[in-house]
Amino acid sequence: MAKKLSHFNFDLPEDLLAEYPSEHRDEARLMVLNREKQTIEHKQFKDLVDYFDEGDVMVLNNTKVFPARLFGNKEKTGARIEVFLLRELNEDQRLWDVLVDPARKIRIGNKLYFGEDESLVAEVIDNTTSRGRTLRFLYDGSYEEFRTKLGELGQTPLPKYIKRDVEPEDEERYQTIYAKEEGAVAAPTAGLHFSKHLLKRLEIKGIDFSEITLHVGLGTFNPVEVEDLSKHKMDSEELKILPDAVETVNSAKKNKRKVCAVGTTVMRALESSVSSDLTLNEYEGWTNKFIFPPYEFSIANCMITNFHTPKSTLLMMVSAFAGHDFILKAYEEAIKEGYQFYSYGDAMLIL
């Protein structure tokens, strides 16, 4: 039966929102769900190694978060405006899609000044959504110097629910240790639990790793505002699946090994490029794939994920994979046991 938005609501106590990660990445708690046996176990993330065998594959999202949050001042009034960089539209013209806050003050033609010396200026040239704008950045320097300047002025874009100020440590905390390809405005959070030591242990056991790139945008987090889920439209996010990944994943599938999607972004990436014989295809482009129950998965038969917000597209995908009732039962238990939710929270392994 097709699920509606209200089926994904639950009460989440405020004290379970993780403001900080575990001191050691791989010591977050891990809830292990077995879909076939319908069992729930409580472990630590580093125990992951016990659930995989030689020849199994873990697919990682190697996107890298860039410092996407800027603070500028509006010309004339000097009002402080937050600008959240979403995506670059045109390198030569330095055009960007952004979100602004407070949006009501920002109109086409307004100029914003950044940095103490105001060396970076942006002009608003279009409205895209209620909070969305297109900005043209004006900077006296080469493109490389401009990007360096953005990096200097930008802050790590922590999720909105984290009410504390950004700390210098967040730059490293909010990045997976295998991040390579810059372009995400949020971390693929399931991967934040991997330490170098744990990756090494998995490697020694003979687990193969495969990398895809999906630049996490706000599509992943935009609220669903329609009761009928088939009417929700996801924002597009940039995706790249290269030949190496295709070969590793398809070979594991053929040999009936585990193919584990590390995170909802990986699961969405894999399901965005499936051939007619249910194998993975190469892909370079954009995806707005929205997965909700009922849904037949074609590539991964296992996933690692965090605990997600009520009514979120991420919870819907996980429900489609593990079964709606089983996930609700697991979430009830997680709340009772005090698991930490969201980006810096604890993790779940679904087998």
GROMACS .gro file of C-alpha atoms in nm:
model
  351
    1MET     CA    1   0.000   0.000   0.000
    2ALA     CA    2   0.132   0.344  -0.090
    3LYS     CA    3   0.227   0.541   0.218
    4LYS     CA    4   0.124   0.897   0.296
    5LEU     CA    5   0.325   1.173   0.467
    6SER     CA    6   0.144   1.123   0.800
    7HIS     CA    7   0.268   0.761   0.814
    8PHE     CA    8   0.621   0.894   0.872
    9ASN     CA    9   0.553   1.109   1.175
   10PHE     CA   10   0.679   1.027   1.524
   11ASP     CA   11   0.762   1.217   1.843
   12LEU     CA   12   1.132   1.279   1.878
   13PRO     CA   13   1.252   1.409   2.217
   14GLU     CA   14   1.466   1.720   2.176
   15ASP     CA   15   1.749   1.577   2.389
   16LEU     CA   16   1.813   1.306   2.128
   17LEU     CA   17   1.932   1.555   1.863
   18ALA     CA   18   2.309   1.514   1.847
   19GLU     CA   19   2.486   1.849   1.874
   20TYR     CA   20   2.828   1.679   1.877
   21PRO     CA   21   2.959   1.352   1.729
   22SER     CA   22   3.109   1.063   1.933
   23GLU     CA   23   3.459   1.142   2.054
   24HIS     CA   24   3.591   0.860   1.833
   25ARG     CA   25   3.409   0.829   1.500
   26ASP     CA   26   3.375   0.452   1.508
   27GLU     CA   27   3.242   0.439   1.865
   28ALA     CA   28   2.898   0.573   1.781
   29ARG     CA   29   2.622   0.327   1.867
   30LEU     CA   30   2.506   0.092   1.593
   31MET     CA   31   2.163  -0.065   1.571
   32VAL     CA   32   2.169  -0.374   1.350
   33LEU     CA   33   1.842  -0.472   1.178
   34ASN     CA   34   1.806  -0.809   1.008
   35ARG     CA   35   1.520  -0.784   0.758
   36GLU     CA   36   1.478  -1.158   0.712
   37LYS     CA   37   1.482  -1.254   1.082
   38GLN     CA   38   1.320  -0.924   1.195
   39THR     CA   39   1.576  -0.897   1.476
   40ILE     CA   40   1.733  -0.587   1.635
   41GLU     CA   41   2.082  -0.587   1.794
   42HIS     CA   42   2.269  -0.310   1.977
   43LYS     CA   43   2.639  -0.273   1.892
   44GLN     CA   44   2.911  -0.011   1.834
   45PHE     CA   45   2.993   0.113   1.484
   46LYS     CA   46   3.333  -0.056   1.489
   47ASP     CA   47   3.153  -0.396   1.522
   48LEU     CA   48   3.048  -0.347   1.158
   49VAL     CA   49   3.343  -0.558   1.055
   50ASP     CA   50   3.171  -0.870   1.201
   51TYR     CA   51   2.884  -0.847   0.953
   52PHE     CA   52   3.088  -0.853   0.630
   53ASP     CA   53   3.298  -1.116   0.452
   54GLU     CA   54   3.567  -1.124   0.188
   55GLY     CA   55   3.432  -1.012  -0.151
   56ASP     CA   56   3.151  -0.801  -0.007
   57VAL     CA   57   3.141  -0.442  -0.134
   58MET     CA   58   3.081  -0.113   0.045
   59VAL     CA   59   2.984   0.176  -0.180
   60LEU     CA   60   3.097   0.516  -0.048
   61ASN     CA   61   2.999   0.868  -0.152
   62ASN     CA   62   3.329   1.059  -0.190
   63THR     CA   63   3.169   1.405  -0.215
   64LYS     CA   64   3.337   1.678  -0.011
   65VAL     CA   65   3.150   1.950   0.177
   66PHE     CA   66   3.256   2.304   0.090
   67PRO     CA   67   3.217   2.600   0.331
   68ALA     CA   68   2.882   2.702   0.187
   69ARG     CA   69   2.754   2.944   0.454
   70LEU     CA   70   2.852   3.311   0.415
   71PHE     CA   71   2.749   3.620   0.611
   72GLY     CA   72   2.729   3.953   0.432
   73ASN     CA   73   2.588   4.300   0.483
   74LYS     CA   74   2.324   4.463   0.269
   75GLU     CA   75   2.421   4.791   0.103
   76LYS     CA   76   2.285   5.111   0.263
   77THR     CA   77   2.112   4.941   0.563
   78GLY     CA   78   2.408   4.720   0.664
   79ALA     CA   79   2.162   4.444   0.766
   80ARG     CA   80   2.338   4.110   0.832
   81ILE     CA   81   2.230   3.853   0.573
   82GLU     CA   82   2.308   3.482   0.568
   83VAL     CA   83   2.383   3.344   0.221
   84PHE     CA   84   2.386   2.967   0.171
   85LEU     CA   85   2.559   2.864  -0.153
   86LEU     CA   86   2.368   2.584  -0.327
   87ARG     CA   87   2.523   2.542  -0.670
   88GLU     CA   88   2.739   2.721  -0.921
   89LEU     CA   89   2.543   2.804  -1.237
   90ASN     CA   90   2.812   2.970  -1.449
   91GLU     CA   91   3.185   2.974  -1.376
   92ASP     CA   92   3.270   3.264  -1.610
   93GLN     CA   93   2.992   3.492  -1.489
   94ARG     CA   94   3.026   3.377  -1.128
   95LEU     CA   95   2.655   3.304  -1.101
   96TRP     CA   96   2.529   3.098  -0.806
   97ASP     CA   97   2.199   2.962  -0.682
   98VAL     CA   98   2.172   3.051  -0.313
   99LEU     CA   99   1.932   3.070  -0.021
  100VAL     CA  100   1.915   3.395   0.174
  101ASP     CA  101   1.793   3.466   0.527
  102PRO     CA  102   1.604   3.685   0.609
  103ALA     CA  103   1.468   3.658   0.255
  104ARG     CA  104   1.204   3.930   0.280
  105LYS     CA  105   1.478   4.195   0.281
  106ILE     CA  106   1.654   4.076  -0.032
  107ARG     CA  107   1.524   4.191  -0.371
  108ILE     CA  108   1.654   4.192  -0.727
  109GLY     CA  109   1.915   4.466  -0.767
  110ASN     CA  110   2.030   4.459  -0.402
  111LYS     CA  111   2.403   4.434  -0.336
  112LEU     CA  112   2.564   4.236  -0.054
  113TYR     CA  113   2.917   4.295   0.081
  114PHE     CA  114   3.132   4.021   0.233
  115GLY     CA  115   3.449   4.027   0.443
  116GLU     CA  116   3.580   4.304   0.666
  117ASP     CA  117   3.742   4.473   0.366
  118GLU     CA  118   3.426   4.417   0.155
  119SER     CA  119   3.649   4.274  -0.118
  120LEU     CA  120   3.372   4.038  -0.231
  121VAL     CA  121   3.042   4.180  -0.353
  122ALA     CA  122   2.731   4.003  -0.486
  123GLU     CA  123   2.438   4.142  -0.679
  124VAL     CA  124   2.094   3.977  -0.666
  125ILE     CA  125   1.982   3.915  -1.024
  126ASP     CA  126   1.683   3.679  -0.984
  127ASN     CA  127   1.433   3.524  -0.741
  128THR     CA  128   1.408   3.146  -0.770
  129THR     CA  129   1.192   3.040  -0.473
  130SER     CA  130   1.062   3.214  -0.157
  131ARG     CA  131   1.412   3.199  -0.005
  132GLY     CA  132   1.609   3.125  -0.320
  133ARG     CA  133   1.800   3.387  -0.520
  134THR     CA  134   2.051   3.394  -0.806
  135LEU     CA  135   2.361   3.599  -0.721
  136ARG     CA  136   2.634   3.735  -0.947
  137PHE     CA  137   2.958   3.765  -0.750
  138LEU     CA  138   3.188   4.058  -0.831
  139TYR     CA  139   3.550   3.998  -0.739
  140ASP     CA  140   3.868   4.154  -0.866
  141GLY     CA  141   4.079   3.845  -0.935
  142SER     CA  142   4.102   3.517  -1.125
  143TYR     CA  143   3.847   3.238  -1.086
  144GLU     CA  144   4.089   3.042  -0.863
  145GLU     CA  145   4.137   3.349  -0.640
  146PHE     CA  146   3.760   3.396  -0.626
  147ARG     CA  147   3.708   3.034  -0.512
  148THR     CA  148   3.985   3.073  -0.253
  149LYS     CA  149   3.811   3.386  -0.124
  150LEU     CA  150   3.478   3.197  -0.094
  151GLY     CA  151   3.661   2.927   0.103
  152GLU     CA  152   3.815   3.187   0.336
  153LEU     CA  153   3.488   3.366   0.404
  154GLY     CA  154   3.265   3.057   0.419
  155GLN     CA  155   3.174   2.849   0.723
  156THR     CA  156   3.104   2.477   0.755
  157PRO     CA  157   2.731   2.446   0.678
  158LEU     CA  158   2.610   2.259   0.988
  159PRO     CA  159   2.247   2.144   0.981
  160LYS     CA  160   1.988   2.397   1.105
  161TYR     CA  161   1.883   2.190   1.407
  162ILE     CA  162   2.233   2.233   1.562
  163LYS     CA  163   2.174   2.548   1.761
  164ARG     CA  164   2.532   2.604   1.880
  165ASP     CA  165   2.783   2.815   1.689
  166VAL     CA  166   3.014   2.652   1.436
  167GLU     CA  167   3.344   2.552   1.599
  168PRO     CA  168   3.680   2.522   1.414
  169GLU     CA  169   3.671   2.142   1.477
  170ASP     CA  170   3.348   2.113   1.275
  171GLU     CA  171   3.541   2.161   0.953
  172GLU     CA  172   3.703   1.822   1.009
  173ARG     CA  173   3.416   1.657   1.203
  174TYR     CA  174   3.163   1.730   0.927
  175GLN     CA  175   3.365   1.563   0.652
  176THR     CA  176   3.408   1.192   0.580
  177ILE     CA  177   3.769   1.074   0.590
  178TYR     CA  178   3.738   0.965   0.225
  179ALA     CA  179   3.595   1.297   0.096
  180LYS     CA  180   3.760   1.399  -0.233
  181GLU     CA  181   3.527   1.569  -0.481
  182GLU     CA  182   3.423   1.913  -0.358
  183GLY     CA  183   3.063   2.013  -0.421
  184ALA     CA  184   2.829   1.912  -0.136
  185VAL     CA  185   2.646   2.155   0.093
  186ALA     CA  186   2.596   1.878   0.350
  187ALA     CA  187   2.795   1.571   0.446
  188PRO     CA  188   2.679   1.221   0.349
  189THR     CA  189   2.642   1.153   0.720
  190ALA     CA  190   2.644   0.771   0.737
  191GLY     CA  191   3.008   0.791   0.627
  192LEU     CA  192   3.106   1.019   0.917
  193HIS     CA  193   3.133   0.711   1.143
  194PHE     CA  194   3.425   0.555   0.953
  195SER     CA  195   3.773   0.595   1.102
  196LYS     CA  196   4.097   0.517   0.919
  197HIS     CA  197   4.148   0.225   1.158
  198LEU     CA  198   3.805   0.076   1.081
  199LEU     CA  199   3.854   0.111   0.704
  200LYS     CA  200   4.186  -0.070   0.742
  201ARG     CA  201   4.025  -0.355   0.940
  202LEU     CA  202   3.755  -0.394   0.673
  203GLU     CA  203   4.021  -0.391   0.400
  204ILE     CA  204   4.227  -0.660   0.580
  205LYS     CA  205   3.914  -0.876   0.598
  206GLY     CA  206   3.884  -0.855   0.218
  207ILE     CA  207   3.596  -0.609   0.187
  208ASP     CA  208   3.610  -0.412  -0.142
  209PHE     CA  209   3.532  -0.042  -0.160
  210SER     CA  210   3.371   0.136  -0.449
  211GLU     CA  211   3.321   0.514  -0.477
  212ILE     CA  212   3.049   0.719  -0.640
  213THR     CA  213   3.002   1.097  -0.619
  214LEU     CA  214   2.666   1.249  -0.534
  215HIS     CA  215   2.690   1.615  -0.435
  216VAL     CA  216   2.439   1.647  -0.155
  217GLY     CA  217   2.219   1.952  -0.210
  218LEU     CA  218   1.912   2.073  -0.028
  219GLY     CA  219   1.688   1.829  -0.218
  220THR     CA  220   1.778   1.571   0.043
  221PHE     CA  221   1.652   1.793   0.326
  222ASN     CA  222   1.368   1.993   0.175
  223PRO     CA  223   1.050   1.923   0.371
  224VAL     CA  224   0.772   1.719   0.212
  225GLU     CA  225   0.461   1.935   0.213
  226VAL     CA  226   0.211   1.706   0.037
  227GLU     CA  227   0.022   1.418   0.200
  228ASP     CA  228   0.029   1.222  -0.128
  229LEU     CA  229   0.399   1.134  -0.163
  230SER     CA  230   0.373   1.076  -0.538
  231LYS     CA  231   0.324   1.454  -0.575
  232HIS     CA  232   0.650   1.549  -0.400
  233LYS     CA  233   0.928   1.668  -0.632
  234MET     CA  234   1.291   1.627  -0.524
  235ASP     CA  235   1.550   1.892  -0.616
  236SER     CA  236   1.813   1.758  -0.855
  237GLU     CA  237   2.159   1.670  -0.727
  238GLU     CA  238   2.472   1.610  -0.933
  239LEU     CA  239   2.580   1.247  -0.970
  240LYS     CA  240   2.879   1.062  -1.113
  241ILE     CA  241   2.916   0.682  -1.136
  242LEU     CA  242   3.244   0.586  -1.305
  243PRO     CA  243   3.339   0.254  -1.478
  244ASP     CA  244   3.548   0.125  -1.182
  245ALA     CA  245   3.251   0.145  -0.947
  246VAL     CA  246   3.023  -0.022  -1.201
  247GLU     CA  247   3.263  -0.312  -1.246
  248THR     CA  248   3.314  -0.370  -0.870
  249VAL     CA  249   2.942  -0.353  -0.787
  250ASN     CA  250   2.822  -0.569  -1.076
  251SER     CA  251   3.086  -0.833  -1.007
  252ALA     CA  252   2.976  -0.853  -0.640
  253LYS     CA  253   2.611  -0.879  -0.748
  254LYS     CA  254   2.694  -1.157  -0.991
  255ASN     CA  255   2.878  -1.346  -0.717
  256LYS     CA  256   2.586  -1.300  -0.473
  257ARG     CA  257   2.795  -1.093  -0.231
  258LYS     CA  258   2.671  -0.813  -0.009
  259VAL     CA  259   2.655  -0.474  -0.183
  260CYS     CA  260   2.623  -0.222   0.099
  261ALA     CA  261   2.514   0.136   0.030
  262VAL     CA  262   2.685   0.359   0.286
  263GLY     CA  263   2.412   0.617   0.329
  264THR     CA  264   2.088   0.723   0.163
  265THR     CA  265   2.280   0.931  -0.094
  266VAL     CA  266   2.459   0.619  -0.218
  267MET     CA  267   2.134   0.422  -0.229
  268ARG     CA  268   1.971   0.696  -0.435
  269ALA     CA  269   2.274   0.716  -0.664
  270LEU     CA  270   2.273   0.340  -0.731
  271GLU     CA  271   1.898   0.332  -0.796
  272SER     CA  272   1.930   0.627  -1.037
  273SER     CA  273   2.126   0.426  -1.293
  274VAL     CA  274   1.993   0.072  -1.326
  275SER     CA  275   1.997  -0.120  -1.656
  276SER     CA  276   1.710  -0.338  -1.781
  277ASP     CA  277   1.889  -0.649  -1.650
  278LEU     CA  278   1.909  -0.489  -1.302
  279THR     CA  279   2.281  -0.414  -1.307
  280LEU     CA  280   2.452  -0.080  -1.242
  281ASN     CA  281   2.527   0.156  -1.533
  282GLU     CA  282   2.783   0.435  -1.565
  283TYR     CA  283   2.626   0.777  -1.523
  284GLU     CA  284   2.720   1.142  -1.527
  285GLY     CA  285   2.446   1.400  -1.481
  286TRP     CA  286   2.172   1.486  -1.232
  287THR     CA  287   1.923   1.283  -1.032
  288ASN     CA  288   1.596   1.379  -0.865
  289LYS     CA  289   1.509   1.020  -0.771
  290PHE     CA  290   1.265   1.000  -0.480
  291ILE     CA  291   1.231   0.659  -0.315
  292PHE     CA  292   0.935   0.584  -0.089
  293PRO     CA  293   0.732   0.269  -0.011
  294PRO     CA  294   0.646   0.052  -0.190
  295TYR     CA  295   0.970   0.026  -0.391
  296GLU     CA  296   1.175  -0.263  -0.533
  297PHE     CA  297   1.551  -0.209  -0.490
  298SER     CA  298   1.777  -0.335  -0.770
  299ILE     CA  299   2.141  -0.295  -0.666
  300ALA     CA  300   2.226  -0.279  -0.293
  301ASN     CA  301   2.106  -0.553  -0.057
  302CYS     CA  302   2.234  -0.388   0.260
  303MET     CA  303   2.266  -0.030   0.386
  304ILE     CA  304   2.422   0.183   0.657
  305THR     CA  305   2.232   0.495   0.758
  306ASN     CA  306   2.176   0.740   1.043
  307PHE     CA  307   1.853   0.801   1.235
  308HIS     CA  308   1.640   1.050   1.043
  309THR     CA  309   1.387   1.324   1.104
  310PRO     CA  310   1.012   1.262   1.116
  311LYS     CA  311   0.846   1.308   0.773
  312SER     CA  312   1.184   1.325   0.591
  313THR     CA  313   1.252   1.176   0.247
  314LEU     CA  314   1.542   0.987   0.410
  315LEU     CA  315   1.312   0.809   0.655
  316MET     CA  316   1.084   0.722   0.362
  317MET     CA  317   1.369   0.560   0.170
  318VAL     CA  318   1.484   0.360   0.472
  319SER     CA  319   1.124   0.246   0.532
  320ALA     CA  320   1.102   0.130   0.170
  321PHE     CA  321   1.420  -0.075   0.222
  322ALA     CA  322   1.361  -0.229   0.566
  323GLY     CA  323   0.982  -0.234   0.577
  324HIS     CA  324   0.770   0.043   0.725
  325ASP     CA  325   0.651  -0.141   1.039
  326PHE     CA  326   0.997  -0.279   1.115
  327ILE     CA  327   1.153   0.069   1.090
  328LEU     CA  328   0.887   0.222   1.316
  329LYS     CA  329   0.953  -0.053   1.572
  330ALA     CA  330   1.331   0.008   1.545
  331TYR     CA  331   1.285   0.385   1.588
  332GLU     CA  332   1.066   0.331   1.894
  333GLU     CA  333   1.341   0.117   2.044
  334ALA     CA  334   1.609   0.372   1.946
  335ILE     CA  335   1.419   0.647   2.129
  336LYS     CA  336   1.368   0.426   2.435
  337GLU     CA  337   1.741   0.335   2.438
  338GLY     CA  338   1.851   0.698   2.395
  339TYR     CA  339   2.012   0.670   2.051
  340GLN     CA  340   2.129   1.005   1.911
  341PHE     CA  341   1.960   1.126   1.592
  342TYR     CA  342   2.066   1.312   1.274
  343SER     CA  343   2.401   1.412   1.128
  344TYR     CA  344   2.622   1.374   1.435
  345GLY     CA  345   2.410   1.092   1.579
  346ASP     CA  346   2.429   0.713   1.591
  347ALA     CA  347   2.401   0.467   1.302
  348MET     CA  348   2.193   0.178   1.176
  349LEU     CA  349   2.299  -0.124   0.968
  350ILE     CA  350   2.017  -0.289   0.771
  351LEU     CA  351   2.096  -0.638   0.644
   0.00000   0.00000   0.00000
